[in-house]
Short mmCIF file of C-alpha atoms in Angstrom, two decimals:
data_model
loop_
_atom_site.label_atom_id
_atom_site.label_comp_id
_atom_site.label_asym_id
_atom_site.label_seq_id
_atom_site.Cartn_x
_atom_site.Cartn_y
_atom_site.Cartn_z
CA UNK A 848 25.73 -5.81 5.93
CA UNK A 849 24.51 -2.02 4.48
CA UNK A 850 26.72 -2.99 1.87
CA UNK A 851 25.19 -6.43 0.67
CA UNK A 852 21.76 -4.69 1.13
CA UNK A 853 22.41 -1.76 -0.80
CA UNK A 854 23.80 -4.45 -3.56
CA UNK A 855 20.31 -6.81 -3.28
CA UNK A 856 18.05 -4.07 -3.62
CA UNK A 857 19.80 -1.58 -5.96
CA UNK A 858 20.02 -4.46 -8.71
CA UNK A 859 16.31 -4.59 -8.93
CA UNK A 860 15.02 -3.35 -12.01
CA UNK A 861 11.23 -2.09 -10.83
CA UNK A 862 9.57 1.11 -11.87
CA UNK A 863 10.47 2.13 -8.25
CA UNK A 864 14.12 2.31 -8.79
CA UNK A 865 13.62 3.60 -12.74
CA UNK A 866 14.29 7.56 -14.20
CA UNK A 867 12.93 7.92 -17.94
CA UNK A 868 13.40 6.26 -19.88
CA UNK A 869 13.17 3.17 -18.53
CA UNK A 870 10.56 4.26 -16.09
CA UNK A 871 8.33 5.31 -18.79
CA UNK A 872 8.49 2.21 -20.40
CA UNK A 873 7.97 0.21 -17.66
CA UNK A 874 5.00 1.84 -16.72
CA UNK A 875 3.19 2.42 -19.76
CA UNK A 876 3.54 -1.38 -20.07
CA UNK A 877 2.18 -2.19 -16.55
CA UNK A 878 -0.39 0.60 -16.68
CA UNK A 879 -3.58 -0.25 -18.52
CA UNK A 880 -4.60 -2.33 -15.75
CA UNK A 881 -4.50 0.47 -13.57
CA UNK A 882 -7.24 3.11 -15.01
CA UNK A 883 -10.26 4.59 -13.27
CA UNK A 884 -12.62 2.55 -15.51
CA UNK A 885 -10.72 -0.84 -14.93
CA UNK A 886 -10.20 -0.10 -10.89
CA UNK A 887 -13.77 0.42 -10.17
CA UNK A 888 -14.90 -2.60 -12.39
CA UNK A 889 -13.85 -4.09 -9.13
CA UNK A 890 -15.59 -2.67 -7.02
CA UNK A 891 -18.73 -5.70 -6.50
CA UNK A 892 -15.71 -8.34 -6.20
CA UNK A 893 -14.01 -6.26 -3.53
CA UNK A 894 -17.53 -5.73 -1.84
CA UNK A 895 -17.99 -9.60 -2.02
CA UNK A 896 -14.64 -10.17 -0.56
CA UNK A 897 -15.22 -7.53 2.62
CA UNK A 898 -18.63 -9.05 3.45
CA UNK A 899 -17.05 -12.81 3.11
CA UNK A 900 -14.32 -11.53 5.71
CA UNK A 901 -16.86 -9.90 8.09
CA UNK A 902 -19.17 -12.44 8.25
CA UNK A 903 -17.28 -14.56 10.97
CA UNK A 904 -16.69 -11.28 13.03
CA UNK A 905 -20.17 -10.73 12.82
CA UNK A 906 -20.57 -14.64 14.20
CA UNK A 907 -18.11 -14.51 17.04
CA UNK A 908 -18.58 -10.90 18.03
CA UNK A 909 -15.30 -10.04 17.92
CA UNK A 910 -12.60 -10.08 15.32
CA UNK A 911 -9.01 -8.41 14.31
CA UNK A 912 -9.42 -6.18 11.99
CA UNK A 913 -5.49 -6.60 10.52
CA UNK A 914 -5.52 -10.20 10.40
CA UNK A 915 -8.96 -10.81 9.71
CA UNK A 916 -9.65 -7.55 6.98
CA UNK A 917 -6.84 -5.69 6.28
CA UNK A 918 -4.28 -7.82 5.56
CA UNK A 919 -5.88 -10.41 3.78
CA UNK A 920 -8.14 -7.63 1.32
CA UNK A 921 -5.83 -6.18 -0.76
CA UNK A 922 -3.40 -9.02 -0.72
CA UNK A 923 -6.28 -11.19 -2.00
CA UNK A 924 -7.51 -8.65 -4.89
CA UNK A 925 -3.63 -7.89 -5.84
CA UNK A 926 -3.71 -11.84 -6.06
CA UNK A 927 -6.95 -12.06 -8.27
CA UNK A 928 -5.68 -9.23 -10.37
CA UNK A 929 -2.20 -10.72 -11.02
CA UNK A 930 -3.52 -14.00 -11.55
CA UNK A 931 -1.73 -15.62 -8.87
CA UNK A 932 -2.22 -19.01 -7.74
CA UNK A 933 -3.18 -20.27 -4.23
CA UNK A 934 0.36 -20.04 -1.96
CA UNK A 935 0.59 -19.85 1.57
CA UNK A 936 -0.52 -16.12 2.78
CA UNK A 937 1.37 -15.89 5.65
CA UNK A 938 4.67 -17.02 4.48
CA UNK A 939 4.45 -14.39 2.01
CA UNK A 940 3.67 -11.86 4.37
CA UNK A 941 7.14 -12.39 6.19
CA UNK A 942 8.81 -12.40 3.26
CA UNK A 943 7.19 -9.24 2.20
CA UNK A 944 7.28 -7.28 5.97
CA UNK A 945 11.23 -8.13 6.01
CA UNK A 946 11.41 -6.88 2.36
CA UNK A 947 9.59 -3.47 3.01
CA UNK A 948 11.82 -3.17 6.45
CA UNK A 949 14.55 -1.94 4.32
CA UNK A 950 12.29 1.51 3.27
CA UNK A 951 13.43 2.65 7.47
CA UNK A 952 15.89 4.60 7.94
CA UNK A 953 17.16 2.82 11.00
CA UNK A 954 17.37 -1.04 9.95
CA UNK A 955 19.58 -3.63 12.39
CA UNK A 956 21.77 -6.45 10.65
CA UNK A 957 19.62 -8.89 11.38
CA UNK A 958 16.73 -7.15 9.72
CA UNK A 959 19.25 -6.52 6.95
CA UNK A 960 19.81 -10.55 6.41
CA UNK A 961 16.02 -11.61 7.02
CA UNK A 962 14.92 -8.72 3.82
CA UNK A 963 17.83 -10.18 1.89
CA UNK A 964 16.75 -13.60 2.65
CA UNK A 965 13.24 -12.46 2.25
CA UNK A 966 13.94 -10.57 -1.22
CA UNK A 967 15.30 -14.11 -2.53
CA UNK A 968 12.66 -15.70 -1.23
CA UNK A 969 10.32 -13.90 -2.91
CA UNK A 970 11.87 -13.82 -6.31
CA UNK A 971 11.94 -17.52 -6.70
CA UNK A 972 8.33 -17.24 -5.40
CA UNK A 973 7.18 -15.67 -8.30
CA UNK A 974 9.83 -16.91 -10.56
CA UNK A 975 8.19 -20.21 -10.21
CA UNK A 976 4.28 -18.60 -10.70
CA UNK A 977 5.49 -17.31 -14.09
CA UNK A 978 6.77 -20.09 -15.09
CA UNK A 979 3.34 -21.97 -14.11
CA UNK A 980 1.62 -18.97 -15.87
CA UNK A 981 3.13 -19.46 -19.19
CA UNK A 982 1.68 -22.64 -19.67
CA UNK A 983 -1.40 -21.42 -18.12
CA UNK A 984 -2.61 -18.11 -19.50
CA UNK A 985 -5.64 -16.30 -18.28
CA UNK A 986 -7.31 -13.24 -18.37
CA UNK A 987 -5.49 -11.81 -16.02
CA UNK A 988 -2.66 -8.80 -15.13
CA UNK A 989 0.10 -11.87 -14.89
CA UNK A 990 -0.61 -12.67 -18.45
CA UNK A 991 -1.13 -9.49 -19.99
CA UNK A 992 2.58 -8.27 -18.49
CA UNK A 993 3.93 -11.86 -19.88
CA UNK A 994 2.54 -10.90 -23.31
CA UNK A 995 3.03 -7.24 -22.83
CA UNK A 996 3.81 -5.36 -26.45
CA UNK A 997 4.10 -2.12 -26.75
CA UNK A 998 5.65 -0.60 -29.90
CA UNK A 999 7.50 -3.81 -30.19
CA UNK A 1000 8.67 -3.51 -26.66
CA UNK A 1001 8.94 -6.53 -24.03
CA UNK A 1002 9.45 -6.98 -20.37
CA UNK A 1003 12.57 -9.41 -20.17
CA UNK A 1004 12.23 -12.08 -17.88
CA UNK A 1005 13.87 -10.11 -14.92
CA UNK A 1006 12.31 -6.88 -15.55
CA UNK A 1007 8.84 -8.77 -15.49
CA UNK A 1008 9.92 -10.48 -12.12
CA UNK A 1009 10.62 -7.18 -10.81
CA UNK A 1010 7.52 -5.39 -11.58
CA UNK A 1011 5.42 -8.30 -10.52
CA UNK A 1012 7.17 -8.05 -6.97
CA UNK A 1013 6.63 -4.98 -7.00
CA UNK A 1014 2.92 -4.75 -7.47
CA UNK A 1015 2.12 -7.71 -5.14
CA UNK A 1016 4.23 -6.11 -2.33
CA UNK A 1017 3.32 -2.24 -3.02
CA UNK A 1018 -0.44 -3.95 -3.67
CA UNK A 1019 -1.05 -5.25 -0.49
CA UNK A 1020 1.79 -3.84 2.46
CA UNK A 1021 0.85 -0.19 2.64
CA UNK A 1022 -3.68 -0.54 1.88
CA UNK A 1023 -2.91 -2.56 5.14
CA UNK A 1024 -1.91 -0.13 7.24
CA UNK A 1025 -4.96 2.83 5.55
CA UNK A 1026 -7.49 0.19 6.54
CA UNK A 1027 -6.18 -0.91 10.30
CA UNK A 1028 -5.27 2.25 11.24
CA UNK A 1029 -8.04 4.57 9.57
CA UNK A 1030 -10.42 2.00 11.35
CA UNK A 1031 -8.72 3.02 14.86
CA UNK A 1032 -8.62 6.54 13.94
CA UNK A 1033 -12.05 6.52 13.66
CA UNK A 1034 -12.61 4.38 17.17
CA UNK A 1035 -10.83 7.40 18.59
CA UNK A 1036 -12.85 9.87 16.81
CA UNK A 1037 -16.46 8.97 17.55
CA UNK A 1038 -17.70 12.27 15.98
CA UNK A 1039 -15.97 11.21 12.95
CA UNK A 1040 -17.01 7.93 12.99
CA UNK A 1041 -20.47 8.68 13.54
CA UNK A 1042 -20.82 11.07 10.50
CA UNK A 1043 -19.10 8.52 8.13
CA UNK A 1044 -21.52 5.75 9.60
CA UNK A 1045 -24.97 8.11 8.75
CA UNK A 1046 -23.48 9.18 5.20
CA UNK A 1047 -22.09 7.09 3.16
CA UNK A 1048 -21.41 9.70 0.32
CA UNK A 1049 -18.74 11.02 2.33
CA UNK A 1050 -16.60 7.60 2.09
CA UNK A 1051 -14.35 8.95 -0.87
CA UNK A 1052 -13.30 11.92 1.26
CA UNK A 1053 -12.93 10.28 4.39
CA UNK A 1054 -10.61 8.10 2.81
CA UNK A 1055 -7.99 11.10 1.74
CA UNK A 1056 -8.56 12.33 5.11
CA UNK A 1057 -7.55 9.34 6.57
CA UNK A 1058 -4.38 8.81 4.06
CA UNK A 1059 -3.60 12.53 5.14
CA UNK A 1060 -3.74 12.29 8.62
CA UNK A 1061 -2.45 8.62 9.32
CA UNK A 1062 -0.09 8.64 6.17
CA UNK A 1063 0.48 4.59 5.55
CA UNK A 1064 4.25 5.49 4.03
CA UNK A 1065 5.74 8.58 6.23
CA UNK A 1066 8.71 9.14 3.91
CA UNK A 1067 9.93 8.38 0.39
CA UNK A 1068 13.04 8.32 -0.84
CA UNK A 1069 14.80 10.28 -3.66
CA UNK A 1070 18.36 11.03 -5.19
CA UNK A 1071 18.51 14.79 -6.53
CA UNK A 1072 19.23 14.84 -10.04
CA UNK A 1073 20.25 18.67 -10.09
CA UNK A 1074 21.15 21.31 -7.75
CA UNK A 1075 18.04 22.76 -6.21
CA UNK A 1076 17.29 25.08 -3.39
CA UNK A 1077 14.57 25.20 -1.11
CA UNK A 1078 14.08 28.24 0.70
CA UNK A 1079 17.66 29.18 1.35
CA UNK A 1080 18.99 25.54 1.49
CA UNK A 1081 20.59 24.07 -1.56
CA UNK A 1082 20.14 20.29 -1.80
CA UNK A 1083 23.43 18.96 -4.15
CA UNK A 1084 23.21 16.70 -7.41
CA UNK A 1085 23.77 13.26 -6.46
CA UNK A 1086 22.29 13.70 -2.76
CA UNK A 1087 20.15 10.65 -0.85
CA UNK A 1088 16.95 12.37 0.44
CA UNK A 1089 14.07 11.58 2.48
CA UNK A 1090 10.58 13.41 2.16
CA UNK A 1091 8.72 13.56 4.74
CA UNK A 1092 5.22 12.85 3.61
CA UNK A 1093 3.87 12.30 7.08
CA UNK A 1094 5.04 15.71 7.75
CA UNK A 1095 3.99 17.41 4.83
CA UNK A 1096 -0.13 16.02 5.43
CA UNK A 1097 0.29 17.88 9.07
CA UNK A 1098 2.25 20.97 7.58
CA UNK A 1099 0.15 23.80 8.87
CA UNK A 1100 1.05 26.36 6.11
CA UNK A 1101 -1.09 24.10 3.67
CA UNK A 1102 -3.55 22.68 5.71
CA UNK A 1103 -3.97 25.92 8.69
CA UNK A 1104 -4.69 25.21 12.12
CA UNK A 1105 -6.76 22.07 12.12
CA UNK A 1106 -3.92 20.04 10.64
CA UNK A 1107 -3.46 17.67 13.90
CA UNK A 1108 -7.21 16.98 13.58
CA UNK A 1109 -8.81 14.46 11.67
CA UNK A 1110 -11.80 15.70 9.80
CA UNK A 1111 -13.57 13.90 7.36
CA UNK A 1112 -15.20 16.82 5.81
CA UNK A 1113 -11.91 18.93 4.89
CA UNK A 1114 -12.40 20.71 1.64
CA UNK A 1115 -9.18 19.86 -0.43
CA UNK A 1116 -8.19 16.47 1.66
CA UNK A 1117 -7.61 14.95 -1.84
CA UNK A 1118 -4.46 17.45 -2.21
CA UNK A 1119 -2.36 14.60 0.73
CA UNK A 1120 0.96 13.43 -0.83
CA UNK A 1121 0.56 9.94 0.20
CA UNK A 1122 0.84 8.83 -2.72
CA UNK A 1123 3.70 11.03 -3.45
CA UNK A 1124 3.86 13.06 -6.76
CA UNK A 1125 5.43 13.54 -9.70
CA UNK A 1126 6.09 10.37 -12.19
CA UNK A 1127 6.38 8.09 -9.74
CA UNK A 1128 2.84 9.02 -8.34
CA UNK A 1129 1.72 5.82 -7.15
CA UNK A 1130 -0.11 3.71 -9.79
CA UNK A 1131 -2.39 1.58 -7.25
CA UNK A 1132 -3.73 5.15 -6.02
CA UNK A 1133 -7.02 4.61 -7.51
CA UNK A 1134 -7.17 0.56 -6.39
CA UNK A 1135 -6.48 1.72 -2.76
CA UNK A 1136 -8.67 4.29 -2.41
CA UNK A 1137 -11.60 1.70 -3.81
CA UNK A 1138 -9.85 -0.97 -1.15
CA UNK A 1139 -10.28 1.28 1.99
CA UNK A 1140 -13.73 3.20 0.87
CA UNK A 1141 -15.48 -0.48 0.94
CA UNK A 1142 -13.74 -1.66 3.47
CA UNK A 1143 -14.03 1.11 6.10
CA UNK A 1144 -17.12 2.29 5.13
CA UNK A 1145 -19.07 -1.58 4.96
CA UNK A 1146 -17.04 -2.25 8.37
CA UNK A 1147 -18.63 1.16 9.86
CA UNK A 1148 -22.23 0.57 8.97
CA UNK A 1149 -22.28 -3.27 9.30
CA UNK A 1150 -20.75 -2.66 13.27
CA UNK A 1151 -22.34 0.61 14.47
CA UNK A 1152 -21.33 -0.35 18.14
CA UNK A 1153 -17.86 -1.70 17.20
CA UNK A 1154 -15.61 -1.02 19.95
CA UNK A 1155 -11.66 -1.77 21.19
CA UNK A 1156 -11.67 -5.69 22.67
CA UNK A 1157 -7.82 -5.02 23.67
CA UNK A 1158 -4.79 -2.90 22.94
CA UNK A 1159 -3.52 -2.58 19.57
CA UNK A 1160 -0.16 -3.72 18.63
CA UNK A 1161 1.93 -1.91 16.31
CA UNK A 1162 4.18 -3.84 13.93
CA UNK A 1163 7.49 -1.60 14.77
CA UNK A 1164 8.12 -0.43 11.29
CA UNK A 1165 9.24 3.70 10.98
CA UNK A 1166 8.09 4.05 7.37
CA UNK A 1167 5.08 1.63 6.47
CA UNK A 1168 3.75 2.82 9.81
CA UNK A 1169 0.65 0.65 10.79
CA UNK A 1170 -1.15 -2.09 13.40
CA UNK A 1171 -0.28 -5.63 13.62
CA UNK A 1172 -3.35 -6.23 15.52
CA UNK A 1173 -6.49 -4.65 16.14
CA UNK A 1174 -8.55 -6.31 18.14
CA UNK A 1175 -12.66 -5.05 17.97
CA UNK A 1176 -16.09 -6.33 19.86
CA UNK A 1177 -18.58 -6.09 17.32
CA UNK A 1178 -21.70 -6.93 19.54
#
């Protein structure tokens, strides 16, 4: 089973699994739709979209915040963005959740054949919306990667599959858990909540504080290219690592005593590795920061008295740590 996993995934040819120079490539293609100035030209659609999924909260007086906000936010603005047409939203998300299984460390055989399964899935998914796109081109991401030139460079029909999987999982699976579990971070922390409620100019910060303290992805993986040492351990070329980003956002030598606590005022919170570093520094940073500040911060205001209704489940994943339900009175 490791083996026929380690074969479905390692084929894919995504900017995630990409050194330069294909990385480079890959990304400068998929890129431009990705800048500061192009992000927050969302910004009224993604307010539109949060008050359109708190409105029947606000009806019933209660709500999920997962199923009801988190979830369906990003995955519907990655959807807009892409240019995707209507599908079915929760088949999807079991293809994706048994897809992004595979990022734990600790993964049973069944798991293994419902991600493989899932993976296939998936790629025929979208195999079948580019298809449709061709012959229906829009102003859209979808279109703009199908058409993508770049110093006479192309996306080939499985590269271009690849990315787009990519971005719609990585889009939607890990804004999910900043949202649902920075929302019940804050229920916990009243004091916190209360100061982000009264001011909204500190939404941008209490977002990286939340991505620092609840880190949505608690590792990434990476093969060492070279020898290097680390304080007086020498990591060997060719070696399978994990980095602990959870662990890093806590690491007292960076962040002193008050690491463990969740402050939405930190000076530096920005300087989280959440979104990892380097090259592969993740390229919806920007989209989920927007995501989560209008999310969390209209949720907040709009229910000042918002409260737990039940327990919160947690969907069982190590890595893309987060809530499968949240459950809220908003009375």
């Amino acid at each position: 089973f490791e083996a026929a996993a380690g074969a479905e995934f390692e084929r894919s040819t995504s900017m995630l699994n990409a050194d330069p120079p294909d990385h480079t490539r890959l990304r400068r293609l998929v890129s431009k739709a990705f800048t500061p100035s192009s992000i927050e030209a969302l910004r009224p659609r993604v307010q539109e979209l949060v008050d359109a999924m708190l409105d029947p909260m606000a009806e019933r007086g209660t709500g999920d915040v997962v199923t009801e906000l988190a979830f369906p936010l990003p995955f519907d603005v990655i959807s807009e963005m892409l240019g995707m047409p209507d599908a079915d939203k929760e088949q999807i998300a079991a293809w994706s959740g048994a897809v992004v299984k595979t990022l734990d460390p600790i993964i049973s055989d069944d798991e293994i054949v419902a991600a493989i399964e899932g993976s296939r899935a998936m790629e025929a998914h979208i195999d079948q919306v580019i298809a449709w796109k061709r012959d229906h081109p829009a102003d859209d991401l979808l279109s703009a990667l199908i058409a993508a030139e770049e110093d006479g460079d192309r996306l080939s029909s499985i590269e271009l599959r690849d990315q787009v999987v990519l971005l719609f999982i990585a889009g939607h699976e890990t804004t999910v858990n900043l949202i649902g579990t920075g929302l019940y971070e804050l229920l916990r922390h009243p004091d916190q909540l209360a100061m982000l409620r009264d001011d909204p100019s500190l939404d941008a910060n209490a977002i990286d504080e939340l991505l620092r303290f609840v880190s949505p992805v608690q590792m990434s993986r990476r093969v060492v290219l070279h020898d290097i040492t680390i304080r007086d351990k020498t990591i060997p070329k060719g070696m399978f690592v994990l980095t602990g980003l959870a662990s890093a956002n806590r690491d007292p030598e960076k962040w002193g005593p008050t690491a463990d606590d969740l402050d939405i005022v930190r000076e530096g919170a920005a300087q989280h590795v959440s979104f990892g570093s380097g090259i592969h520094y993740c390229l919806g940073a920007s989209l989920a920061r927007l995501e989560a500040q209008v999310a969390i911060g209209t949720f907040v205001r709009r229910f000042p008295n918002a409260r737990f209704a039940a327990k919160p489940e947690w969907n069982g994943r190590i890595n893309l740590r987060g809530l499968e339900h949240l459950p809220i009175a908003v009375d």
